CSV table of C-alpha atoms and ligand atoms in Angstrom, one decimal:
chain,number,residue,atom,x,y,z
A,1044,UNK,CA,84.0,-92.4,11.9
A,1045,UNK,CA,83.7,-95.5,14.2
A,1046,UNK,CA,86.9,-93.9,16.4
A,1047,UNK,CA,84.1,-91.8,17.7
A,1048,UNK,CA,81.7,-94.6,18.7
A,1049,UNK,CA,84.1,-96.5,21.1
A,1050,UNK,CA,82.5,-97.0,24.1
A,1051,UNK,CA,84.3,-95.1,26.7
A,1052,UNK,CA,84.3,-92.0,23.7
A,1053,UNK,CA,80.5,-92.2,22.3
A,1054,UNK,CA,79.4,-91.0,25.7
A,1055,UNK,CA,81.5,-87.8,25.7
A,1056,UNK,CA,80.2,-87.2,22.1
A,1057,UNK,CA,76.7,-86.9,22.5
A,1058,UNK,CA,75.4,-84.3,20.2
A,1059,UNK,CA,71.5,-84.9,22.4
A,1060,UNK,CA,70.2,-85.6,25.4
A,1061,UNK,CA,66.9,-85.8,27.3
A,1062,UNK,CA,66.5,-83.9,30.4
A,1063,UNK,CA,63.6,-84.5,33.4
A,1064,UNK,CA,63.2,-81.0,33.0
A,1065,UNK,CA,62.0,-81.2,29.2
A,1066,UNK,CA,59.3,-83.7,30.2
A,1067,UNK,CA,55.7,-82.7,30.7
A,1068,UNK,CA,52.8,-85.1,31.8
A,1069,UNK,CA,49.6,-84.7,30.3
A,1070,UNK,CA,47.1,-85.9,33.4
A,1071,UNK,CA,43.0,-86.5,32.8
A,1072,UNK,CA,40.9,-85.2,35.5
A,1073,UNK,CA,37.3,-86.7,35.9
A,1074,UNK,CA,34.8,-84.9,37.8
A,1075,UNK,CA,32.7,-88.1,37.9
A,1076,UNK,CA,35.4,-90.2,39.3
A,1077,UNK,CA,35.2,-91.5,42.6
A,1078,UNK,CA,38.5,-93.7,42.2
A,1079,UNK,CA,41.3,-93.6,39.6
A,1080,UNK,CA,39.8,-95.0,36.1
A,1081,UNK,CA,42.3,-97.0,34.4
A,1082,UNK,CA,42.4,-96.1,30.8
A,1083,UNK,CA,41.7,-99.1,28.5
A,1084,UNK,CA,43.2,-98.0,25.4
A,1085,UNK,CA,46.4,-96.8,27.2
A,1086,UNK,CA,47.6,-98.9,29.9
A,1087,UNK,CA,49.3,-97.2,32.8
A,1088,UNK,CA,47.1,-94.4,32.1
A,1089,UNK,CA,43.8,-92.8,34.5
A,1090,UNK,CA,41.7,-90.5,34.9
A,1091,UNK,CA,41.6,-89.1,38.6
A,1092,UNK,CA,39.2,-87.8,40.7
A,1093,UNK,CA,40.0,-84.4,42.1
A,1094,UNK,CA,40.8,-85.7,45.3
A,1095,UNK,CA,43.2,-87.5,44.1
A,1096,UNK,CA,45.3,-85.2,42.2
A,1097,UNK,CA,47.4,-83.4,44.9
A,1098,UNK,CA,48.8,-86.8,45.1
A,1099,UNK,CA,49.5,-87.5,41.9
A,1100,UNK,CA,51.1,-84.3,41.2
A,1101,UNK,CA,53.3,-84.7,44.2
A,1102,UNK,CA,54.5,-88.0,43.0
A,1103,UNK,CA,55.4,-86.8,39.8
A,1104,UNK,CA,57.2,-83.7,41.2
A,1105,UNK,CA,59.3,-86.1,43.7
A,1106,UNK,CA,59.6,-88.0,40.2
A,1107,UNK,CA,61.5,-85.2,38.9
A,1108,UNK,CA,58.2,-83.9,36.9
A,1109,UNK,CA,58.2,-79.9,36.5
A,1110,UNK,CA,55.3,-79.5,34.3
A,1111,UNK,CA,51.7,-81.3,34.0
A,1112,UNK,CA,49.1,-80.5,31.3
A,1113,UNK,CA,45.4,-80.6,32.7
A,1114,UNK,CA,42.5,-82.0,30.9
A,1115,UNK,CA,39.1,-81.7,32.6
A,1116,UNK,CA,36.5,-84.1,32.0
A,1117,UNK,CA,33.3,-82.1,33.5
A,1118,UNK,CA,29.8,-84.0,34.8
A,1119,UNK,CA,27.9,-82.2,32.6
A,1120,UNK,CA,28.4,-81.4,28.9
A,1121,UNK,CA,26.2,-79.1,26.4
A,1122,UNK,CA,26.4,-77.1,23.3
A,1123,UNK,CA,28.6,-74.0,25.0
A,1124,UNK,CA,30.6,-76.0,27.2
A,1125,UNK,CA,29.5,-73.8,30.5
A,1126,UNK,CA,31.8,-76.0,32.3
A,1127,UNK,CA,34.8,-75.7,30.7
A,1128,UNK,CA,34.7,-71.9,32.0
A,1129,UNK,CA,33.1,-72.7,35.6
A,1130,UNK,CA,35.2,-70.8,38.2
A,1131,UNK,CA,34.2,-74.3,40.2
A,1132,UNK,CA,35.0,-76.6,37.1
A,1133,UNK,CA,36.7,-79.5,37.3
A,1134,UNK,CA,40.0,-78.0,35.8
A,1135,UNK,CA,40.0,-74.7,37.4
A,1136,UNK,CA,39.3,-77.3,40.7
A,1137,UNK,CA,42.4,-79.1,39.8
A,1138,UNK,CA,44.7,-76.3,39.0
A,1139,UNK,CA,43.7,-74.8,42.9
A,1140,UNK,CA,45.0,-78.4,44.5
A,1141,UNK,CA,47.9,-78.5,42.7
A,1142,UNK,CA,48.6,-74.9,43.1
A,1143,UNK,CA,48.5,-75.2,46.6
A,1144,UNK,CA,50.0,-78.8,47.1
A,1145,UNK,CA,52.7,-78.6,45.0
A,1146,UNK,CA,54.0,-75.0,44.9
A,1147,UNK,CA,56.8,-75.6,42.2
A,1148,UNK,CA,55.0,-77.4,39.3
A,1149,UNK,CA,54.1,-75.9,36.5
A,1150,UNK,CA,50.7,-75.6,35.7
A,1151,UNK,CA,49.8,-76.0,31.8
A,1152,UNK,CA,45.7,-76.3,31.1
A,1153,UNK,CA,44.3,-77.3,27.5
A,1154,UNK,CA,41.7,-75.0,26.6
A,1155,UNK,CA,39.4,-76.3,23.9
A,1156,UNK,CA,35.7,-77.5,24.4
A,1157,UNK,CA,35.5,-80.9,23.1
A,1158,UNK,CA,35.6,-82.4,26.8
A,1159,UNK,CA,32.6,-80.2,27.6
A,1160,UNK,CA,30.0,-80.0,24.4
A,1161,UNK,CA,27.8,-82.6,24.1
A,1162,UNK,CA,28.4,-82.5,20.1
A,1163,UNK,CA,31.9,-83.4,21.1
A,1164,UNK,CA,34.0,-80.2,18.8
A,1165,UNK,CA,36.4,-77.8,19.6
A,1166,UNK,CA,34.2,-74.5,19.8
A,1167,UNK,CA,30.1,-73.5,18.7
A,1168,UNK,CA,28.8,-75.5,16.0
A,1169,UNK,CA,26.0,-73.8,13.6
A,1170,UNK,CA,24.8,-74.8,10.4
A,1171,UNK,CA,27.6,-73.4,7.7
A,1172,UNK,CA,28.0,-73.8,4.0
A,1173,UNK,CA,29.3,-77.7,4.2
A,1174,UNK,CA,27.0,-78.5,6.8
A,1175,UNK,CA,27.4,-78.1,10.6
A,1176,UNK,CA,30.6,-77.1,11.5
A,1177,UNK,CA,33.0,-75.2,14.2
A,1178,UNK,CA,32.4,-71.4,13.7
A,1179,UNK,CA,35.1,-69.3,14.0
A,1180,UNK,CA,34.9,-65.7,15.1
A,1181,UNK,CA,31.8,-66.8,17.4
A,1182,UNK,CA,34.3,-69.6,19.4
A,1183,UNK,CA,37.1,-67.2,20.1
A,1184,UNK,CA,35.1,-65.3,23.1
A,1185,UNK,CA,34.5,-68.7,24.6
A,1186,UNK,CA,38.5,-69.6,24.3
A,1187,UNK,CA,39.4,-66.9,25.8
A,1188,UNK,CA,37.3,-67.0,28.8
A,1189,UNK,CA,37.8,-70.6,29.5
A,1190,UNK,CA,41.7,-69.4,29.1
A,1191,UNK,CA,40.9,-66.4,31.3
A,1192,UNK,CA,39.3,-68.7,34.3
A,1193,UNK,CA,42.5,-70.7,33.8
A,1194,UNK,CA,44.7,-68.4,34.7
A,1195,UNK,CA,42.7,-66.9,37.8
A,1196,UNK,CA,42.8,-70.3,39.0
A,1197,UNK,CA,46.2,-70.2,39.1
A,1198,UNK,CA,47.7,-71.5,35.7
A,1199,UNK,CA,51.1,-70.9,34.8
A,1200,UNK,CA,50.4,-71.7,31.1
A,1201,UNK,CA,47.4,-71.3,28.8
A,1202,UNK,CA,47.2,-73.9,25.5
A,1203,UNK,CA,44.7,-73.6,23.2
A,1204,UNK,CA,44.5,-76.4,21.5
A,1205,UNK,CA,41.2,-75.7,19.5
A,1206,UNK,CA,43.0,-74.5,16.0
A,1207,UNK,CA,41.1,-71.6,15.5
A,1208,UNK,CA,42.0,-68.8,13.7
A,1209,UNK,CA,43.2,-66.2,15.7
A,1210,UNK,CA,43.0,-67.7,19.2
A,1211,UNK,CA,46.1,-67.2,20.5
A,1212,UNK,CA,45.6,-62.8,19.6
A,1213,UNK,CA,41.9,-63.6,21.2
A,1214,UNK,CA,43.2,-65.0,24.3
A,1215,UNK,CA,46.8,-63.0,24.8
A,1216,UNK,CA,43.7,-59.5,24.7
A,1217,UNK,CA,41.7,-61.4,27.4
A,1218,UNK,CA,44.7,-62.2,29.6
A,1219,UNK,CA,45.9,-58.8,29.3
A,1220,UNK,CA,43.1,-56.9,30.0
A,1221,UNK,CA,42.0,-59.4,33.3
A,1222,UNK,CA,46.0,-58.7,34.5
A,1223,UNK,CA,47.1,-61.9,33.3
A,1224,UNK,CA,50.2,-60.6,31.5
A,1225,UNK,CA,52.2,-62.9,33.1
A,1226,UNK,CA,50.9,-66.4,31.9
A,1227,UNK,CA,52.0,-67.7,29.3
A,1228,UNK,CA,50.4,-69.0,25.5
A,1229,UNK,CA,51.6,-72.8,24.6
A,1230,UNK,CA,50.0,-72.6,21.2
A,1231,UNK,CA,49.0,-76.3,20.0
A,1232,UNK,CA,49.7,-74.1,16.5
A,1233,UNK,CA,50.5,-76.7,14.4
A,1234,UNK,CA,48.2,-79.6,15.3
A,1235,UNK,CA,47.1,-82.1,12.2
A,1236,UNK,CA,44.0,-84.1,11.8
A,1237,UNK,CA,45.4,-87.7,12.9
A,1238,UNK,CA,44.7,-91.3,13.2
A,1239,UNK,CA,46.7,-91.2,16.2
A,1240,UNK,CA,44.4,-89.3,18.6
A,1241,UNK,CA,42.1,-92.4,19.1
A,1242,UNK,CA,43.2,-93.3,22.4
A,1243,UNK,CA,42.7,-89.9,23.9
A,1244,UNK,CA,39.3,-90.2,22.6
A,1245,UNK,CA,38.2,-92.5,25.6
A,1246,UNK,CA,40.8,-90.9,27.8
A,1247,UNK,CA,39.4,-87.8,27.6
A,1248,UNK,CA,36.0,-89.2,26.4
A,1249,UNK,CA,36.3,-86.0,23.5
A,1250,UNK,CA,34.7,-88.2,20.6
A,1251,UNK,CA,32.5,-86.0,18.3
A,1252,UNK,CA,29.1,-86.5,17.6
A,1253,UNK,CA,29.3,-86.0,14.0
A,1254,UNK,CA,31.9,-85.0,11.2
A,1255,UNK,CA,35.0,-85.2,12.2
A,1256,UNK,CA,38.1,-82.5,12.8
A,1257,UNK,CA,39.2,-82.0,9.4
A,1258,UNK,CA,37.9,-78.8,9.0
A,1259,UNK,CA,39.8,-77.4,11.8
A,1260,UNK,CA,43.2,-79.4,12.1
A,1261,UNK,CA,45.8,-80.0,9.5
A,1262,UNK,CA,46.1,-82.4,6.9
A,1263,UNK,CA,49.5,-84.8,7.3
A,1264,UNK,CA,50.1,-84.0,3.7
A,1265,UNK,CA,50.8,-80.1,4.3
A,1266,UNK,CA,53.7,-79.0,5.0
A,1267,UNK,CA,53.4,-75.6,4.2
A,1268,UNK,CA,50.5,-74.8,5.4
A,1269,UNK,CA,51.6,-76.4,8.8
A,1270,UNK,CA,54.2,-74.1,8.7
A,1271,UNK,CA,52.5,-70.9,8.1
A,1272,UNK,CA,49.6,-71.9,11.4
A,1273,UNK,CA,52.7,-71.7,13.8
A,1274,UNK,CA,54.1,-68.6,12.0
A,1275,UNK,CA,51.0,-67.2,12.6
A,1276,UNK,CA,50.5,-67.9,16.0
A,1277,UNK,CA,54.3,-66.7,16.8
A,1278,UNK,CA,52.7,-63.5,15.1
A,1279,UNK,CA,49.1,-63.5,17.8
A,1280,UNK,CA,51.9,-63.5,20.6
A,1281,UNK,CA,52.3,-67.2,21.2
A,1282,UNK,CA,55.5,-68.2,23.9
A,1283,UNK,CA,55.6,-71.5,22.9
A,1284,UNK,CA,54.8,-73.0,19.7
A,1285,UNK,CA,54.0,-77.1,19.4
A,1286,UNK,CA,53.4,-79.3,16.9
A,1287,UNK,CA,50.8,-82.7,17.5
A,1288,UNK,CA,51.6,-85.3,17.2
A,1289,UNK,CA,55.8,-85.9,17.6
A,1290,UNK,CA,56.5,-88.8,16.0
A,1291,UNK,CA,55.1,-88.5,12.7
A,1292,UNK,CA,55.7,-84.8,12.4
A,1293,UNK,CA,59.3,-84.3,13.3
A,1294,UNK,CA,60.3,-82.2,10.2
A,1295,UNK,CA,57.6,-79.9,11.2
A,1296,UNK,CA,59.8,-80.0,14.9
A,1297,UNK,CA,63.4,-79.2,13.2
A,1298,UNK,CA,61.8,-76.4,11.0
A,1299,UNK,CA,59.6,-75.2,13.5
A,1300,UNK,CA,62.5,-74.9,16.1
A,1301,UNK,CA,64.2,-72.3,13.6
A,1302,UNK,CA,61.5,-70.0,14.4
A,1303,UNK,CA,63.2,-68.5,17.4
A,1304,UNK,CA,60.4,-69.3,19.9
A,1305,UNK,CA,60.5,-72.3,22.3
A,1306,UNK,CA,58.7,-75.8,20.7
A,1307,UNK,CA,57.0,-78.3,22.2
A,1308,UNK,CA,56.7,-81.6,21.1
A,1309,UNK,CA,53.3,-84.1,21.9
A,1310,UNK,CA,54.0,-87.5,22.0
A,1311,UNK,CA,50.0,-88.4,21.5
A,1312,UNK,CA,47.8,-91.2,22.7
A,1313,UNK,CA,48.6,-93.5,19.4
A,1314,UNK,CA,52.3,-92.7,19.7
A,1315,UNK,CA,51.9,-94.2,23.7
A,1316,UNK,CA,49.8,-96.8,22.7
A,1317,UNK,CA,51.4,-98.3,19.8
A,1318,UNK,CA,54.7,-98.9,22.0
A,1319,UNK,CA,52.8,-100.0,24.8
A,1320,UNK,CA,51.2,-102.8,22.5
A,1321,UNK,CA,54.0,-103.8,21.0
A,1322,UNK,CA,56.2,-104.0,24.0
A,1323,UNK,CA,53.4,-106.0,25.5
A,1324,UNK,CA,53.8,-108.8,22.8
A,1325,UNK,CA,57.3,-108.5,23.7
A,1326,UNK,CA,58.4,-107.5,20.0
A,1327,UNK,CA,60.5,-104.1,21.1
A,1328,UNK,CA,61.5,-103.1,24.2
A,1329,UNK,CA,59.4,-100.3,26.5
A,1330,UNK,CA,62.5,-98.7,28.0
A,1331,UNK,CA,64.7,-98.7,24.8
A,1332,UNK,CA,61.9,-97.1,22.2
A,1333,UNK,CA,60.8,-94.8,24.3
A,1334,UNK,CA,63.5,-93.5,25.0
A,1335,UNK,CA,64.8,-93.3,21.6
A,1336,UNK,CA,61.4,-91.4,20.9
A,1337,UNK,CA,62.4,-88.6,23.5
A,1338,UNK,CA,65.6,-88.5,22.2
A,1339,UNK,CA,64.7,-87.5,18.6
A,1340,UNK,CA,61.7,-84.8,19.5
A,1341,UNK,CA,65.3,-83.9,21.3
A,1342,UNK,CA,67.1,-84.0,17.8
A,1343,UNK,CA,64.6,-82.6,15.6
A,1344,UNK,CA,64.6,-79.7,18.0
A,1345,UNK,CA,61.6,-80.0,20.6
A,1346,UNK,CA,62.6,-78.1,23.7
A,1347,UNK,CA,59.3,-79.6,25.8
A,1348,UNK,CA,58.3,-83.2,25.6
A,1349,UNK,CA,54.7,-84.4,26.3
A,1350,UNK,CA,54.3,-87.6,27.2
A,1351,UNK,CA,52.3,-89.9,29.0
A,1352,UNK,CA,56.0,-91.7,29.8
A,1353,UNK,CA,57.1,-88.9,31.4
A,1354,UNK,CA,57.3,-90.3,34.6
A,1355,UNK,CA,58.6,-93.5,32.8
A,1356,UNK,CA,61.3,-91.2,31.6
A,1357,UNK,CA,62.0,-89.7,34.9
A,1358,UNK,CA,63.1,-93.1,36.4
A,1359,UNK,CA,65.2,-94.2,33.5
A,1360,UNK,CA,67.0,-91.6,34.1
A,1361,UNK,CA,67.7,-92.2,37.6
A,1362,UNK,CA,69.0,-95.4,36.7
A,1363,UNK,CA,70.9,-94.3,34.1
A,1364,UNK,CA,73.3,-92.7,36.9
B,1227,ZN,ZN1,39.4,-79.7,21.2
């Protein structure tokens, strides 16, 4: 076997490999920002004013960037998140500048609601048999008119994100019938309940008020189950299926992948942080782990990587040539 790792042959042999055009950058826009707002739990990372977001999209794309991911951090928050489905919101805002600045990028927005209720969850709470909780049926009209406002802002791609029952059927109806047939659903369809989220918490300042997101997202231990919510959502009409977070999860990638529909891979707020620390202390090297990480969402079968390193990525790839 080690006849194939010489050093002038390994290269040939290369069974993966990461491209700029798998990578997609997840960007925080802050409708109370008046200058970028460096992100404390991840360095490297902001939230921008709208202003600024041309810009920043134009960097990436120069970068090599094809895709960004859009999450809206509104003024105001309440129990129905109005904003999140404002034609004048801060991501339908944001989708407008970068439709117009940067023609060729492709737009993907996060539709949930935890940026924009003031209890912090991912659709209407009301009293339920274990307490307060997200109710189902009653969120999926709000998903799919925050997904509907999306798209007549100009998004190329919807992605719910909420892990509701029947969102992505909700939302394909709503997009059809408003002559949206054209954008597409990134389902986050198999999303589990995880430590490693607590970053994004203050990046996207989405904590919740109360309870937590158990009763909604996935449990690490089942695999199963995981399965069966992107199965599902293949089923509702999803394009693209995902599964949150990456690292952690990448036998939910490989089996995932067999599905026939395109996956996506989220390298999440703990995944960027925990290499960011480390790499900080100088026990592993940025470059080197990171891109081992792309590299094996690559291997398990990920066909979209997001990641707050994408436009890390992008340069390392330059050099590499
Ligand atoms: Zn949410």
């Amino acid at each position: 076997m080690r006849r194939l790792r010489e050093r002038k042959i390994r290269p040939l042999l290369a069974e993966h490999s990461v491209r700029k055009e798998d990578l997609v950058m997840p960007l925080f826009v802050d409708q109370t920002a008046t200058a970028p707002v460096p992100i404390g739990s991840m360095p490297g990372q902001f939230r921008y004013p709208l202003l600024d977001v041309p810009a920043v999209a134009e960097k990436l794309f120069d970068a090599g960037i094809r895709a960004v991911l859009l999450f809206g951090i509104p003024e105001e928050k309440d129990d129905i998140a109005s904003q999140a489905y404002h034609p004048r919101g801060v991501v339908q805002e944001a989708v407008r500048s970068i439709h117009t600045s940067v023609p060729g990028m492709v737009i993907i927005t996060d539709v949930c609601t935890c940026e924009y209720t003031s209890h912090g969850h991912c659709g209407i709470v009301a009293p339920g048999r274990g307490g307060p909780d997200v109710q189902n049926d009653l969120s999926l009209d709000l998903m799919a008119r925050i997904a509907v406002s999306h798209a007549d802002a100009g998004a190329d791609i919807v992605a719910p994100s909420c892990m509701l029952d029947g969102m992505v059927a909700a939302i394909r109806k709503a997009l059809d019938e408003n002559g949206f047939s054209e954008v597409l659903i990134m389902s986050y369809s198999t999303k589990f309940s995880s430590a490693l989220y607590g970053p994004f918490r203050e990046a996207a300042d989405s904590g919740f008020s109360f309870g937590d997101r158990s009763t909604y997202q996935l449990p690490p231990s089942n695999a199963r189950e995981a399965l069966m919510e992107s199965r599902l959502d293949a089923e509702e009409g999803a394009d693209i299926l995902m599964v949150k977070p990456a690292g952690l999860y990448l036998d939910m990638v490989a089996a995932i992948s067999g599905f026939g529909l395109p996956v996506a891979a989220y390298q999440v707020s703990g995944e960027y942080s925990q290499i960011k620390a480390a790499a900080e202390r100088g026990w592993i090297k940025e470059k080197e782990a990171v891109m081992e990480s792309m590299l094996c969402m690559k291997r398990a079968g990920a066909d979209l990587l997001i990641t707050y390193f994408a436009e890390d990525v992008a340069g390392w790839l330059d050099e590499k040539q």
